[in-house]
XYZ file of C-alpha atoms in Angstrom:
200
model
C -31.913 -16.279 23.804
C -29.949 -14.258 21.266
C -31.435 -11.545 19.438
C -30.064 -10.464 16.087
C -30.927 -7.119 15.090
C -32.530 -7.189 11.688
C -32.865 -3.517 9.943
C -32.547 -4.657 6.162
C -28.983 -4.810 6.790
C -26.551 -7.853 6.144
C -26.540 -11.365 5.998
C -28.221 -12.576 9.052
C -29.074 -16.362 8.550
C -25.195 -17.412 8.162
C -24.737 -15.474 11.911
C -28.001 -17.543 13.330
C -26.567 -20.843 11.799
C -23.210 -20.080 13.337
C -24.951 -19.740 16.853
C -26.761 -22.588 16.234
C -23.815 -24.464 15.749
C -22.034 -23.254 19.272
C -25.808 -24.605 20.633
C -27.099 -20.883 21.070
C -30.690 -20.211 20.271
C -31.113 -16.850 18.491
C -33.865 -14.887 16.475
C -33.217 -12.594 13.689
C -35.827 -9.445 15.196
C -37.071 -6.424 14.206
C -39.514 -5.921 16.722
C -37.855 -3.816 19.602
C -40.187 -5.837 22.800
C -37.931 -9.386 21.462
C -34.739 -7.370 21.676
C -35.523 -5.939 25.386
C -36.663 -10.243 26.411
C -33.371 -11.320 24.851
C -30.472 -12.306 27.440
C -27.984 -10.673 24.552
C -28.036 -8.748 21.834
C -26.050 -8.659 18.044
C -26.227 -6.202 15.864
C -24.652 -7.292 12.585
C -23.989 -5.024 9.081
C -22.802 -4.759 5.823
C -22.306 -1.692 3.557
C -21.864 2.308 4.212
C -21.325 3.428 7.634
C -24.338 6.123 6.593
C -26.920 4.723 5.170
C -27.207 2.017 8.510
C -27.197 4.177 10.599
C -30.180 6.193 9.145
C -31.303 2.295 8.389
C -31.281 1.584 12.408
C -32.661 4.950 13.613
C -35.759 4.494 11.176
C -36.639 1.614 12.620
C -36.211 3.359 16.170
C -34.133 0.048 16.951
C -31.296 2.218 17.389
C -32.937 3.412 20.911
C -33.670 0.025 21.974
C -29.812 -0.826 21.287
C -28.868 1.415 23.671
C -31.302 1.274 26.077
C -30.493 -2.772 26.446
C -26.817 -1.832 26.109
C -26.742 1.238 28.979
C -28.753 -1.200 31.177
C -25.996 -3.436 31.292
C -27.564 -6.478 28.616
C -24.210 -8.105 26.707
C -24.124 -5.971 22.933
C -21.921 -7.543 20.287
C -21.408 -5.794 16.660
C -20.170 -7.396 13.796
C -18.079 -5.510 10.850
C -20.286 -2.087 10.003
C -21.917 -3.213 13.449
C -19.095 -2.671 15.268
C -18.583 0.495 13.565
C -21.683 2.057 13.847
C -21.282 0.963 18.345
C -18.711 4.382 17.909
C -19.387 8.280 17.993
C -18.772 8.802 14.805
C -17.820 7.684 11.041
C -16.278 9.513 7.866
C -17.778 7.325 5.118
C -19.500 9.575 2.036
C -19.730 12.483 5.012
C -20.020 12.735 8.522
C -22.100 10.344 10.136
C -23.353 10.012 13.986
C -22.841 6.520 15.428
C -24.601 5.353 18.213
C -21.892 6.282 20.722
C -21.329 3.378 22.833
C -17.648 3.122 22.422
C -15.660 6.828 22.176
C -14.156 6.569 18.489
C -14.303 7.342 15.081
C -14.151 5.143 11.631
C -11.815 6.260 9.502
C -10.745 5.324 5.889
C -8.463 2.145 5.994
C -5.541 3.322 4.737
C -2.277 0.761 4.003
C 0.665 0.958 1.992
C 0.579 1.254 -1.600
C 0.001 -2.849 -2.631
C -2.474 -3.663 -0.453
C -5.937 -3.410 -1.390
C -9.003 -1.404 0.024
C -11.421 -2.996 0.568
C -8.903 -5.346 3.323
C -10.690 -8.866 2.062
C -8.908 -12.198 3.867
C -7.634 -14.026 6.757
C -5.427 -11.975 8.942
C -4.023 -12.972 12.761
C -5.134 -11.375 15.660
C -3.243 -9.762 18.468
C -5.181 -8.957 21.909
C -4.562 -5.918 24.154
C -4.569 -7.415 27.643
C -6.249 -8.179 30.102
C -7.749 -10.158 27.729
C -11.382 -9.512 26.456
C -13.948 -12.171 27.769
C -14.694 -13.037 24.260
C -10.935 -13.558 23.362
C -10.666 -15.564 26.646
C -9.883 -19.035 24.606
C -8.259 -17.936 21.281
C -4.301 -17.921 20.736
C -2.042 -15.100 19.823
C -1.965 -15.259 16.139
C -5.291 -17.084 15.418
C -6.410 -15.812 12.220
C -10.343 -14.260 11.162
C -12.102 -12.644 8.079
C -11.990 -9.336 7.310
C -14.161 -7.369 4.342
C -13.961 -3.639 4.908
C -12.924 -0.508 4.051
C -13.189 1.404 7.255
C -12.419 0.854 10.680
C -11.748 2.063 14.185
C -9.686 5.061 15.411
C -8.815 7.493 17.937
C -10.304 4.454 20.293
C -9.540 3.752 23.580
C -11.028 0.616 23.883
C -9.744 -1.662 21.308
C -8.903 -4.898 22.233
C -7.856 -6.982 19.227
C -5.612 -5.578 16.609
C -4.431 -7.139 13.091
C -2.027 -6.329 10.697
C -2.196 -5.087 6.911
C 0.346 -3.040 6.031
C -0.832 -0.811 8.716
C -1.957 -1.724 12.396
C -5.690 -2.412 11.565
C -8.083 -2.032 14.885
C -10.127 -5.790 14.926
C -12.140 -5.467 17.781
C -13.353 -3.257 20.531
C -14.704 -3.401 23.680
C -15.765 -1.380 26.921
C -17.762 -3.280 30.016
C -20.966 -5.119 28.240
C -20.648 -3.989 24.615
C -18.209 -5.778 22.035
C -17.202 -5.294 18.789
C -15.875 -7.286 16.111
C -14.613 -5.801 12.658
C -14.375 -9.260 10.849
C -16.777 -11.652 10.526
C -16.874 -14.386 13.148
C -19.519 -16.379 11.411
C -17.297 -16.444 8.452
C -13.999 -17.090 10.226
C -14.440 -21.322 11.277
C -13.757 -22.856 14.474
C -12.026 -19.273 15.612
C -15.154 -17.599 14.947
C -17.151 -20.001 16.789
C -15.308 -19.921 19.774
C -15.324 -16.000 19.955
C -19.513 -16.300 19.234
C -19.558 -19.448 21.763
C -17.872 -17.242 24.460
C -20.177 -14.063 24.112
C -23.084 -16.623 24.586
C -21.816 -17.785 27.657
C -20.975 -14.252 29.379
């Protein structure tokens, strides 16, 4: 069973429809006891970098999260989910991230032309070896970004994309995964990259 972290955050039925499609079962949770039975764990999110994070901790999900995650239970975060699986983030102020995955989130920042916030389909490129939930996409496949902010001074990114600027897509170190677009938005890539974290 997949849990989906619910802390008023997002838009969590199109991610438990999307699972339901690869044949997953999930439950969007709250309660902190269904996130430590759950065989996996996502953590999706929408909006400023700050105001989750003080979102999550309120709830005291954010101990939970890590708990499950340092005990070795598969983590995957989605857009500000991702983010907030870093040390830190610079949107409206400093903010402290759950510290999963060494980094900071940073203003996006392309050429003058492009647009912030990065909305669209962009192509991926993967850092090898190969993340496990990359392990049956193509060079090139292309997913759905909405954001302003993502990943840097990371050692652990996996997928990049590019806008103008080299734009850090996803993340991961050992159990814990992160995704800055939205697979549940991206089609049949998106389900492949949620069907594969369902089967680690």
């Amino acid at each position: 069973m997949i849990a989906i972290v619910d802390y008023g955050v997002g838009n969590l039925f199109s991610l438990r429809s999307s699972l339901a499609a690869v044949g997953a079962e999930a439950v969007v949770t709250g309660d902190g006891d269904q996130l430590r039975r759950a065989d996996k764990i996502i953590l999706p999110g929408v909006g400023a970098f700050g105001d989750a994070a003080a979102k999550l901790r309120a709830t005291g999900l954010d101990t939970v999260v890590v708990e499950e995650a340092k005990a070795g239970k598969p983590l995957l975060g989605i857009c500000l989910g991702m983010q907030l699986l870093l040390e830190r983030g610079f949107e409206y102020g400093e903010h402290l991230g759950l510290g999963l995955i060494p980094g900071d989130v940073v203003p996006l920042s392309p050429p003058d032309g492009l647009k912030v916030p990065h909305m669209g389909w962009n192509a991926l490129q993967f850092s090898e070896p190969r993340s496990p939930i990359f392990r049956d996409l193509r060079p090139g496949d292309y997913v759905y970004f909405v954001h302003s902010f993502h990943a840097s001074n990371c050692p652990c990114v996996t997928a990049t994309a590019d806008y103008g600027v080299t734009v850090t897509a996803a993340v991961g170190k050992d159990n814990v995964y992160g995704c800055q677009f939205h697979p549940e938005k991206s089609g049949p890539v998106g389900l492949t990259i949620l069907k594969s974290f369902c089967e680690l």
